[in-house]
PDB file of C-alpha atoms and ligand atoms in Angstrom:
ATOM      1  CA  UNK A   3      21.505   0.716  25.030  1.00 87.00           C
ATOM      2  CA  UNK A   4      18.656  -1.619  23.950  1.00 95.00           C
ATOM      3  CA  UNK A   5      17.772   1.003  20.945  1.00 95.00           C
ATOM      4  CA  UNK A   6      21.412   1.168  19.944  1.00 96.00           C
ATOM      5  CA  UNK A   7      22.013  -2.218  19.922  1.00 97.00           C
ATOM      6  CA  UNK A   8      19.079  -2.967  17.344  1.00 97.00           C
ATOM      7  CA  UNK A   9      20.184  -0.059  15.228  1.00 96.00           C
ATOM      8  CA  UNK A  10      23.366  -1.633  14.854  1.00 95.00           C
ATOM      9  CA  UNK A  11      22.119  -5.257  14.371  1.00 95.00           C
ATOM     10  CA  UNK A  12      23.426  -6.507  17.490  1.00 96.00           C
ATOM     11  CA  UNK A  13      20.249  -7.475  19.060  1.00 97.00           C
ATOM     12  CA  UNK A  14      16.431  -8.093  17.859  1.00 98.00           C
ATOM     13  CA  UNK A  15      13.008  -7.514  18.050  1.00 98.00           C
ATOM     14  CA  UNK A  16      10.556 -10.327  18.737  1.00 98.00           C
ATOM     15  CA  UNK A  17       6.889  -9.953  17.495  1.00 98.00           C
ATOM     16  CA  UNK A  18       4.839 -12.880  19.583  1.00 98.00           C
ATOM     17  CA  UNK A  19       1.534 -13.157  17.792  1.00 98.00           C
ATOM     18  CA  UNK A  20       1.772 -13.276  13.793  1.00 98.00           C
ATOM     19  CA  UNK A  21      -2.180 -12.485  13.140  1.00 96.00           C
ATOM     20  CA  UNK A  22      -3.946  -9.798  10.782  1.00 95.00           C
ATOM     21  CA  UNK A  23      -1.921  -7.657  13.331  1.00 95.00           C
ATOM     22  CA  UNK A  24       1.647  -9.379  14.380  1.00 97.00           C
ATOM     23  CA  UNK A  25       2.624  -9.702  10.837  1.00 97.00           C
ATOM     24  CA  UNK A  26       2.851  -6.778   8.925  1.00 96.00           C
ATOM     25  CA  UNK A  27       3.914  -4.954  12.128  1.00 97.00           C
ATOM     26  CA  UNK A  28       6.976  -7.754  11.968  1.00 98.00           C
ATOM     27  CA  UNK A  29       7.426  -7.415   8.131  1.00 98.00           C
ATOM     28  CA  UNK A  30       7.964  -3.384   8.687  1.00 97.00           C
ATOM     29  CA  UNK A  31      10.248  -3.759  11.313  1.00 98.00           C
ATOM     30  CA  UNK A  32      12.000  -6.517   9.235  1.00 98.00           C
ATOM     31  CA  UNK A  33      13.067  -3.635   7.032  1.00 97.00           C
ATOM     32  CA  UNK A  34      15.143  -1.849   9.111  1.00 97.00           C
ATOM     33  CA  UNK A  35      16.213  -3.772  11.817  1.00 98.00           C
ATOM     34  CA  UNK A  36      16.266  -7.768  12.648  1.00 98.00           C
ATOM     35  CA  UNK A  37      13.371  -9.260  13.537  1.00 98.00           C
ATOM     36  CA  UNK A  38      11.803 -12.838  15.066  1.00 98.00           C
ATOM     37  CA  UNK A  39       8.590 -13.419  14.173  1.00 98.00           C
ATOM     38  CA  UNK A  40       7.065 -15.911  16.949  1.00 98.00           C
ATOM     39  CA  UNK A  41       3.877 -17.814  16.743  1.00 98.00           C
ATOM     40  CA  UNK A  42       2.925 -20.756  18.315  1.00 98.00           C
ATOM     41  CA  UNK A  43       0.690 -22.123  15.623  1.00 98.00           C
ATOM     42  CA  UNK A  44       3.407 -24.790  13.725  1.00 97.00           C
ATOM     43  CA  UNK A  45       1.237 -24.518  10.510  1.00 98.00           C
ATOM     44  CA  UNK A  46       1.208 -20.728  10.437  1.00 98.00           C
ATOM     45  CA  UNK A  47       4.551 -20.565  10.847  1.00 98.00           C
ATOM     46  CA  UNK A  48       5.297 -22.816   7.936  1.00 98.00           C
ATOM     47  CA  UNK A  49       3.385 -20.905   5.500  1.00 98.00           C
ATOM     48  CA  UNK A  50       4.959 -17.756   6.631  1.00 98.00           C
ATOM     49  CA  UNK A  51       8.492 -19.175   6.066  1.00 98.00           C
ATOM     50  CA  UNK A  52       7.480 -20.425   2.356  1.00 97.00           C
ATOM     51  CA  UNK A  53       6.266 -16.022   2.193  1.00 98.00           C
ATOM     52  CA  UNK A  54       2.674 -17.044   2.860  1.00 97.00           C
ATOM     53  CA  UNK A  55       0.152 -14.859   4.498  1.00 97.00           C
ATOM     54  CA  UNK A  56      -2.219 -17.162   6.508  1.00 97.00           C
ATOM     55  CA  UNK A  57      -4.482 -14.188   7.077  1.00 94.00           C
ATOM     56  CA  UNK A  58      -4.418 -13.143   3.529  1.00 93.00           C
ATOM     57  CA  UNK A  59      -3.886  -9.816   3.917  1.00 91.00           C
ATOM     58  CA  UNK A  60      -0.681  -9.549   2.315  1.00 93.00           C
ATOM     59  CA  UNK A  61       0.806 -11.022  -0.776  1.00 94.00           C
ATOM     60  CA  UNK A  62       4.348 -12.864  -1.256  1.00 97.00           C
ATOM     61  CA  UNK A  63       6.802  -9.884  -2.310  1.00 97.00           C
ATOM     62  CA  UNK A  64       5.722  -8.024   0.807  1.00 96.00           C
ATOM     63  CA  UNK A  65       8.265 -10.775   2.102  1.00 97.00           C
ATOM     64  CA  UNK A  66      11.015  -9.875   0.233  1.00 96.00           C
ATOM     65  CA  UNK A  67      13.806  -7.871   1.442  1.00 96.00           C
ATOM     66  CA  UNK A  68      12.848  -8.691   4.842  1.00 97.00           C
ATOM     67  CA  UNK A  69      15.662  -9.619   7.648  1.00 98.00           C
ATOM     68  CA  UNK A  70      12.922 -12.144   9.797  1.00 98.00           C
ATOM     69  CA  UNK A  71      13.213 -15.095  11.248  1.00 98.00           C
ATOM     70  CA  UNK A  72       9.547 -17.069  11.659  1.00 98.00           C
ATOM     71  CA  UNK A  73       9.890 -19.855  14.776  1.00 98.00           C
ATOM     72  CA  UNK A  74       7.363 -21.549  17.237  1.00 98.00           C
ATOM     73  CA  UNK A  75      10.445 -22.179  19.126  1.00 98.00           C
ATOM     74  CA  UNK A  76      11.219 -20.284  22.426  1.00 97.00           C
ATOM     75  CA  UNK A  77      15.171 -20.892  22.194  1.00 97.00           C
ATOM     76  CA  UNK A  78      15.004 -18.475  19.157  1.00 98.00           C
ATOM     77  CA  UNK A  79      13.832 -15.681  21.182  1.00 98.00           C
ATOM     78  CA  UNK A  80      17.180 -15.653  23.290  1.00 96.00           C
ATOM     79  CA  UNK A  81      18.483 -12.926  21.294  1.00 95.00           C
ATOM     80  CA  UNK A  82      15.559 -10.608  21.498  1.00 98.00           C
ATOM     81  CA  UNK A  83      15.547  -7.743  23.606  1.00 98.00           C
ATOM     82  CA  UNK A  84      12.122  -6.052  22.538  1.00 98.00           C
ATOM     83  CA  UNK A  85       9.175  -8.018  22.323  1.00 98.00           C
ATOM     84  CA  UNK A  86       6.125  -6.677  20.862  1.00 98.00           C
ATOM     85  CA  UNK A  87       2.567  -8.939  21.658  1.00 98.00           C
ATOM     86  CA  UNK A  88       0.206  -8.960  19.597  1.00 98.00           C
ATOM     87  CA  UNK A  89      -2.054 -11.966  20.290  1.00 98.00           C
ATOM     88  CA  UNK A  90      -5.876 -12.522  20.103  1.00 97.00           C
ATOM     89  CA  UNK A  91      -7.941 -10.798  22.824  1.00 96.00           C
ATOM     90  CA  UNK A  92     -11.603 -12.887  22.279  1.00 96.00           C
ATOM     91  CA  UNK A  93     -14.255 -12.278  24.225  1.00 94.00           C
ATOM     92  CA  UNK A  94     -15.938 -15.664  26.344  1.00 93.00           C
ATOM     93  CA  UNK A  95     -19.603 -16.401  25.749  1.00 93.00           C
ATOM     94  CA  UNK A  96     -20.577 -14.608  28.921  1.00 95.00           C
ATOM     95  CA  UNK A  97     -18.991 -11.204  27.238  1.00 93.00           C
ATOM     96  CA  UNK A  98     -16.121 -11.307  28.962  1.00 94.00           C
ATOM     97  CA  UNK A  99     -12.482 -11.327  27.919  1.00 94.00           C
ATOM     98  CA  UNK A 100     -10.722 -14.005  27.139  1.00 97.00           C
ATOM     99  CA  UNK A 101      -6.979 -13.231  28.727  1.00 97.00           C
ATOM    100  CA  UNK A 102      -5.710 -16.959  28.098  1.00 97.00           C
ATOM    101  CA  UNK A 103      -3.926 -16.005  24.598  1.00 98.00           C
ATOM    102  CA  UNK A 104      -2.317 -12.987  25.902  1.00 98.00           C
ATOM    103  CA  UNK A 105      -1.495 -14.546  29.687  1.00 98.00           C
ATOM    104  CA  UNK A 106      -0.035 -17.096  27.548  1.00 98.00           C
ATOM    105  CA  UNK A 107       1.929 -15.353  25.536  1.00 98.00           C
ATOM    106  CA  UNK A 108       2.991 -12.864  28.656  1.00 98.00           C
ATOM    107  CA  UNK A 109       4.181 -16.563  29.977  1.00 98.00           C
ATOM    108  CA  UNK A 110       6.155 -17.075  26.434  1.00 98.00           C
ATOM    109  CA  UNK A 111       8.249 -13.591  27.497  1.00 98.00           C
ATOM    110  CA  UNK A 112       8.496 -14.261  30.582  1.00 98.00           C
ATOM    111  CA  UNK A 113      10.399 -17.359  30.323  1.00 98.00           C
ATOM    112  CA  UNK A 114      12.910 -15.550  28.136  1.00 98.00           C
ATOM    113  CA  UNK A 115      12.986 -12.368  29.433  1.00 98.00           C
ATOM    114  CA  UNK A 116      16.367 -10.773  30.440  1.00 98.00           C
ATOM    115  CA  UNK A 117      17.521  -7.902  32.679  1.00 98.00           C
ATOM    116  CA  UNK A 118      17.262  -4.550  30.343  1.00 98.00           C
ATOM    117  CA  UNK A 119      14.308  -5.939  28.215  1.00 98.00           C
ATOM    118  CA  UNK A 120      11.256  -3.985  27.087  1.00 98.00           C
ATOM    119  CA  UNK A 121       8.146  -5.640  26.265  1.00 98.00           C
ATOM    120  CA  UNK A 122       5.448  -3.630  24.705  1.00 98.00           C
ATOM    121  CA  UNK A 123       1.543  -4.783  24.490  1.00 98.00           C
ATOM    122  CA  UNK A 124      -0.182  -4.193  21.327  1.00 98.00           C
ATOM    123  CA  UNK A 125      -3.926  -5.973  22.003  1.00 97.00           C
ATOM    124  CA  UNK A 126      -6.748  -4.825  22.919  1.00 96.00           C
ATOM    125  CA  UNK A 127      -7.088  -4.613  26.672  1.00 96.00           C
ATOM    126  CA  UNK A 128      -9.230  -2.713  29.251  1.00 96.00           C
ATOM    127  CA  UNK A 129      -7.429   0.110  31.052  1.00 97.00           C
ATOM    128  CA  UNK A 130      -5.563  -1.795  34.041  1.00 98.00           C
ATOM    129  CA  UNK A 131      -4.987  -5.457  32.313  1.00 98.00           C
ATOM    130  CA  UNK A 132      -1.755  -4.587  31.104  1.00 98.00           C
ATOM    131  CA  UNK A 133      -0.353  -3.497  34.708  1.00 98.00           C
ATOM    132  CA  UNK A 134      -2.337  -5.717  37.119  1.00 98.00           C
ATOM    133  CA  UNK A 135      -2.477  -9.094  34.678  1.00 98.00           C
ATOM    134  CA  UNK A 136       0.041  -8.735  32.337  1.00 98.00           C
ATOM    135  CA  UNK A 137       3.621  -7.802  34.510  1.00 98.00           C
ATOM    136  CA  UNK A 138       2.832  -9.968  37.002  1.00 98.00           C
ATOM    137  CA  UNK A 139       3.216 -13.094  34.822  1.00 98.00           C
ATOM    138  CA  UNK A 140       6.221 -11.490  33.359  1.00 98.00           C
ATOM    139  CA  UNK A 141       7.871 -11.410  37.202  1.00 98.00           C
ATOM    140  CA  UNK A 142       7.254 -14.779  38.027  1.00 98.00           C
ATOM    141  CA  UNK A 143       7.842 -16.407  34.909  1.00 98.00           C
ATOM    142  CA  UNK A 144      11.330 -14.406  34.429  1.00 98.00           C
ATOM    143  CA  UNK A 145      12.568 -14.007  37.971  1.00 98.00           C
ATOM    144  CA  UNK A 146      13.073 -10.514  37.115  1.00 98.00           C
ATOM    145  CA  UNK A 147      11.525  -7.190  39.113  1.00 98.00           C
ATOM    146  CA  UNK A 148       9.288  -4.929  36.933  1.00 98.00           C
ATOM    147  CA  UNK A 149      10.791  -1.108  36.648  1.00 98.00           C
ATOM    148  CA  UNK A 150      14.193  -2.357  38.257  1.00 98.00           C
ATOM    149  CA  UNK A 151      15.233  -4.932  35.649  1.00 98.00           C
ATOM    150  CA  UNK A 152      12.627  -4.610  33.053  1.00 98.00           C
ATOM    151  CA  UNK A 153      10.575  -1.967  31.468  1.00 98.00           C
ATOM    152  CA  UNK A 154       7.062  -2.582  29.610  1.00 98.00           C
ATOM    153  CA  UNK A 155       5.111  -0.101  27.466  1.00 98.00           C
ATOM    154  CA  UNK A 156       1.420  -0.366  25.361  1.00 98.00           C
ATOM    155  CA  UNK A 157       0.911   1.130  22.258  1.00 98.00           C
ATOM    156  CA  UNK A 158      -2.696  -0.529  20.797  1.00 98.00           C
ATOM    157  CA  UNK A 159      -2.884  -1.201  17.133  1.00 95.00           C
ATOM    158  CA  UNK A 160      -5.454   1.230  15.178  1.00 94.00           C
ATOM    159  CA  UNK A 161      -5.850  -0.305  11.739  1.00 90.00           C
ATOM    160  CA  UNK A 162      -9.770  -0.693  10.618  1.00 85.00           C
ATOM    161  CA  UNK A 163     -10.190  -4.167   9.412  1.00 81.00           C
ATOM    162  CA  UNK A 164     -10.303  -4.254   5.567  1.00 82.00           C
ATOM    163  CA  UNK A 165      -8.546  -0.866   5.458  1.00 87.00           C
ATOM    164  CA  UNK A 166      -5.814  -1.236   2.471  1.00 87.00           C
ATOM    165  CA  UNK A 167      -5.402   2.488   2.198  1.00 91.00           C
ATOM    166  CA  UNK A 168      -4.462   3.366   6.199  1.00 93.00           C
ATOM    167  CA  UNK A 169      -1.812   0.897   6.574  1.00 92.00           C
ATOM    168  CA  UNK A 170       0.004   0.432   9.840  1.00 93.00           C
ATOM    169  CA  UNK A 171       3.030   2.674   8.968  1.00 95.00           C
ATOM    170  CA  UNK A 172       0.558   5.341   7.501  1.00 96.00           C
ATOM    171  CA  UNK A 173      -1.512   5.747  11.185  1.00 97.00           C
ATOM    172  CA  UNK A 174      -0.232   8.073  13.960  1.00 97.00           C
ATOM    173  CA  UNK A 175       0.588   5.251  16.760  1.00 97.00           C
ATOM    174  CA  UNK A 176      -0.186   5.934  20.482  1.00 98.00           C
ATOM    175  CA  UNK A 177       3.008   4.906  22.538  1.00 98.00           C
ATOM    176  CA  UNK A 178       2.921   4.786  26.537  1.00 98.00           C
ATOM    177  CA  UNK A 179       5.761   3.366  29.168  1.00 98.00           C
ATOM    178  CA  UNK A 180       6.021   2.594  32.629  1.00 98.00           C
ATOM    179  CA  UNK A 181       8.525   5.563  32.997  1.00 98.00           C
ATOM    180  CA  UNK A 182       9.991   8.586  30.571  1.00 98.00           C
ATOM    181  CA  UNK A 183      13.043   6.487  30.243  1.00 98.00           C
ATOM    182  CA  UNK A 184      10.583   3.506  28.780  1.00 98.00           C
ATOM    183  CA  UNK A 185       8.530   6.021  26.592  1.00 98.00           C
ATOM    184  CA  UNK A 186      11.469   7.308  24.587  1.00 98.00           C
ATOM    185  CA  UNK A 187      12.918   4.114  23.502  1.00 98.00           C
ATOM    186  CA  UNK A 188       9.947   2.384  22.863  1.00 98.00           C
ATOM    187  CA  UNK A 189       8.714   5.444  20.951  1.00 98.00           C
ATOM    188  CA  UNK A 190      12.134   5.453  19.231  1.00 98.00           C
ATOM    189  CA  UNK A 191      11.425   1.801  18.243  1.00 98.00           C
ATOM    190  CA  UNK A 192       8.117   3.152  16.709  1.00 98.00           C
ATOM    191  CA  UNK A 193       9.409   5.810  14.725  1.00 98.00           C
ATOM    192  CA  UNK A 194      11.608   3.843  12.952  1.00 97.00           C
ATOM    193  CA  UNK A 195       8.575   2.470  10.867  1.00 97.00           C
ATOM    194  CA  UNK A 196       5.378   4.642  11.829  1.00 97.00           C
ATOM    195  CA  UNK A 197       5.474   7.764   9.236  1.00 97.00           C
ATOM    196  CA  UNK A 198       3.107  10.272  10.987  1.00 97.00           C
ATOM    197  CA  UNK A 199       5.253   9.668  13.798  1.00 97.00           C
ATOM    198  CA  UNK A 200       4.121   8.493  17.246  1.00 98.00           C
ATOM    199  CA  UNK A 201       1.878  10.088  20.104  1.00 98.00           C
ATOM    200  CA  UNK A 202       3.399   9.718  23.627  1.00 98.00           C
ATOM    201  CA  UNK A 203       0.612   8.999  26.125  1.00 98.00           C
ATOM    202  CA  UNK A 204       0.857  10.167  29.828  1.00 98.00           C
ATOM    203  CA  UNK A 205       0.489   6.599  31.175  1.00 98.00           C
ATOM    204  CA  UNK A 206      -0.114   3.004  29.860  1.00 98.00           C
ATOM    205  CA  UNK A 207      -3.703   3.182  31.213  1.00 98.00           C
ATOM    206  CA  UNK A 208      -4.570   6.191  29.305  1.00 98.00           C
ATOM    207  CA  UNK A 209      -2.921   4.527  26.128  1.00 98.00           C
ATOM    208  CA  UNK A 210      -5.142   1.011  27.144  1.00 98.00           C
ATOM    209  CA  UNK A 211      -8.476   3.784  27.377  1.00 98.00           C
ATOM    210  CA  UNK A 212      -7.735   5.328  23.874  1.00 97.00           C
ATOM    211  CA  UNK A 213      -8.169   2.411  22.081  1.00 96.00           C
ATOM    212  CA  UNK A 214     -11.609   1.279  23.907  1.00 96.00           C
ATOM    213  CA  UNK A 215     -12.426   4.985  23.226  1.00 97.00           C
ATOM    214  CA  UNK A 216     -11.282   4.964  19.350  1.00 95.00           C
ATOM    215  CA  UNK A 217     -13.221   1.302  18.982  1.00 94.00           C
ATOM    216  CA  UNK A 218     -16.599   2.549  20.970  1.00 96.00           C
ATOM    217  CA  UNK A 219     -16.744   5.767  18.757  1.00 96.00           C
ATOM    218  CA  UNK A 220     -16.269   3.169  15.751  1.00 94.00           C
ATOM    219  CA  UNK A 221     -18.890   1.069  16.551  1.00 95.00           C
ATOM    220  CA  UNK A 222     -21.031   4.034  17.736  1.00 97.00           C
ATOM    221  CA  UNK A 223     -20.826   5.338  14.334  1.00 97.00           C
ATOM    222  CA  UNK A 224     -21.302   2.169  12.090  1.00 96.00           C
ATOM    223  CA  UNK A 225     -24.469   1.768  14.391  1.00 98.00           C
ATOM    224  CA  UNK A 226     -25.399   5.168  13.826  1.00 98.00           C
ATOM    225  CA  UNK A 227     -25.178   5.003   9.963  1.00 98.00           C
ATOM    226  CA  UNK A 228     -26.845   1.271   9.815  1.00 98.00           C
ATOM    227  CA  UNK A 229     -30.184   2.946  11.438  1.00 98.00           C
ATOM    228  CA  UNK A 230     -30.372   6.108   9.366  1.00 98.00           C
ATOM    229  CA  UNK A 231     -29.894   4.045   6.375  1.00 98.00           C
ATOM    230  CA  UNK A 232     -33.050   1.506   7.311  1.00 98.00           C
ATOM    231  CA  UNK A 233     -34.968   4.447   8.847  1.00 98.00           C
ATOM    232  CA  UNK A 234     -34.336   6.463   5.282  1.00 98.00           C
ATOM    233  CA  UNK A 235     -34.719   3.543   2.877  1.00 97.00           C
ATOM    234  CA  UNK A 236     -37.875   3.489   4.424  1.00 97.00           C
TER     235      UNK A 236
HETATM  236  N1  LIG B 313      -7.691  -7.401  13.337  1.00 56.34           N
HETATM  237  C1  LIG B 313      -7.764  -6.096  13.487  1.00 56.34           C
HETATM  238  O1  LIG B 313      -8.157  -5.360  12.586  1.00 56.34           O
HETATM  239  C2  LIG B 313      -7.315  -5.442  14.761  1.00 56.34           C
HETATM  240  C3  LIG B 313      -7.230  -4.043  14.791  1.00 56.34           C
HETATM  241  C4  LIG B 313      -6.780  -3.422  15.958  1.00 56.34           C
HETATM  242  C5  LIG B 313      -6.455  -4.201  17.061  1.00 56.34           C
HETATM  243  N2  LIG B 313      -6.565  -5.566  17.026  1.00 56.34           N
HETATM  244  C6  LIG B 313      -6.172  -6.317  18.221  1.00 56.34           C
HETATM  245  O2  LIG B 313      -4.893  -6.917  17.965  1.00 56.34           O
HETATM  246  C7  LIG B 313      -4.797  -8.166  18.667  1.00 56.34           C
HETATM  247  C8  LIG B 313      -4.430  -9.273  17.688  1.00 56.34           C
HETATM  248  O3  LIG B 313      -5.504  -9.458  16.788  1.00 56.34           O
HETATM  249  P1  LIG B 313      -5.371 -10.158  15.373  1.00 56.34           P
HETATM  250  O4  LIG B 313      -6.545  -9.710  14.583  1.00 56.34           O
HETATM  251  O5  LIG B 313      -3.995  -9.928  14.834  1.00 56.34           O
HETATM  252  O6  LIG B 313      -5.516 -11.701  15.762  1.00 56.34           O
HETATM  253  P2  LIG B 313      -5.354 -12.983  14.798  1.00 56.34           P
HETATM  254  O7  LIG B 313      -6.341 -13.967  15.286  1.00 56.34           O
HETATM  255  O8  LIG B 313      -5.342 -12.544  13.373  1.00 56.34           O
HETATM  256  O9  LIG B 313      -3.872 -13.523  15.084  1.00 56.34           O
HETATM  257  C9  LIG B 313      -3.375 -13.864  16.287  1.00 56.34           C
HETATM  258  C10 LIG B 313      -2.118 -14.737  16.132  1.00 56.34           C
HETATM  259  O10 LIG B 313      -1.605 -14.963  17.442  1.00 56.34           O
HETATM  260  C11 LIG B 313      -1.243 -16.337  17.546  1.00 56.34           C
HETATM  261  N3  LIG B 313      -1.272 -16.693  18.971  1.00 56.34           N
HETATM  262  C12 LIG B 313      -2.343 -16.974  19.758  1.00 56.34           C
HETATM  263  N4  LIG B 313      -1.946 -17.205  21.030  1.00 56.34           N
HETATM  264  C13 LIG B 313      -0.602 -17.072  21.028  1.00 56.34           C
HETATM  265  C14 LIG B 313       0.394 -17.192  22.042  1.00 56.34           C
HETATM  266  N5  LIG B 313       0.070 -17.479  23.297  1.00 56.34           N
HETATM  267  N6  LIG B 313       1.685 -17.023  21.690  1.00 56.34           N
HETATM  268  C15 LIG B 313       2.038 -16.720  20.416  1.00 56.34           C
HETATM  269  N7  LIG B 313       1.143 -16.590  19.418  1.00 56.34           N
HETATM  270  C16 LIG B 313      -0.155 -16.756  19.730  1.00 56.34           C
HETATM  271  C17 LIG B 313      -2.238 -17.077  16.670  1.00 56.34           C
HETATM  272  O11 LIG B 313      -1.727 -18.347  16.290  1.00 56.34           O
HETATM  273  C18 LIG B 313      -2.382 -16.107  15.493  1.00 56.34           C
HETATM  274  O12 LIG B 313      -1.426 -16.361  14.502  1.00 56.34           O
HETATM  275  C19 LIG B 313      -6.158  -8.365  19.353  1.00 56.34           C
HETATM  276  O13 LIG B 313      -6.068  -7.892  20.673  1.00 56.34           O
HETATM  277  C20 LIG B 313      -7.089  -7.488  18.544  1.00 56.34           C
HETATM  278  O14 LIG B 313      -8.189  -7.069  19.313  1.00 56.34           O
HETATM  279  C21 LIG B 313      -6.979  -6.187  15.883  1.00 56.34           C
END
């Protein structure tokens, strides 16, 4: 029902979170289907209305011919149906992470949240946050029971910072939901805009644990390379 009514332009998707991430995910989807970008940095949201990048990642006519609306407001989300986070996940000074952006944001949903909704995380969590930190906020801030009136899904974002050649829509996206029901339409949502196509994880916890396995065997590797080079240079 959700998927048909954003097909036909009934209903939209909200992306909350308009980073090096949030935005060209938004921008794609703006494409096809109707979109609200939210942020809730005023500034940001300025520039992106005047087709400004504050990340810098993408130029102006990557605006154009895109059906978006950019707000800080929450009364402009009342329309969406499928929310898509995408905020920061920092780490504190004591290593550990920082869940105030993305308990904030899961507040932001929460508040306008309706029965039927989907809400899909897209930052980088450890295997557990999205289920035992994430819904929670979503129930109490919305009223709403998780499964019964609500469904939520994780699919993490794979780009390589700095990458302009494997673009979002060019990367084979991992897609989880709470249920099968869940995992078809928010893989549906997916492959309206991912060309490889999507990867349907078993769980949401095994989708959270391939992205701290993808970023480990990144950083493995960079390390890897930095010491041969210094150990062969000398
Ligand atoms: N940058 C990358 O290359 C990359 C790659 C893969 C995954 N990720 C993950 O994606 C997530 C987003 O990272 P990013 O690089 O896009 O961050 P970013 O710092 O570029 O942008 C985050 C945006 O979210 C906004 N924001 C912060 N709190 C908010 C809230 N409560 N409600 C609404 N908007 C809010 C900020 O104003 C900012 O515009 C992180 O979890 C990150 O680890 C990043």
């Amino acid at each position: 029902m959700v998927l048909e009514k954003i097909l036909n332009k009934e209903s939209k998707i909200g992306i909350i979170g308009l980073g090096y991430v949030g935005l060209p995910i938004a921008l794609e989807f703006a494409r096809k289907v109707k979109v609200v970008g939210f942020d809730i940095n005023a500034e940001r949201v300025e520039m992106m209305k005047n087709n400004v990048d504050p990340s810098e990642e993408l130029e102006s006519k990557d605006f154009e011919g895109c059906d978006i609306t950019f707000t800080h407001k929450l009364e402009d989300l009342s329309d969406v149906n499928f929310f898509i986070v995408a905020v920061p996940t920092p780490i504190d000074e004591y290593n550990q992470p920082n869940l105030r952006p993305l308990l904030g944001a899961s507040t932001t949903v929460g508040k306008v949240l309706k029965k039927g909704d989907y809400v899909v995380f897209e930052s980088t969590v450890y295997p557990g946050c999205t289920e035992d930190d994430c819904i929670p906020v979503l129930e109490e801030h919305s009223g709403l029971k998780f499964i019964e009136d609500f469904k939520v899904g994780y699919s993490p974002e794979r780009i390589n910072p700095g990458d302009k050649e494997h673009t979002i829509t060019k990367i084979l996206k991992v897609v989880s939901g709470c249920d099968d029901e869940s995992l078809d339409v928010i893989s549906k949502i997916y492959e309206l805009i991912i060309e490889p196509g999507v990867h349907r994880a078993s769980s949401i916890k095994v989708a959270e644990a391939a992205k701290i396995i993808e970023n480990t065997q990144r950083d493995l590797n960079i390390a890897l390379m930095n010491e041969l080079s210094i150990i062969f240079n000398r």
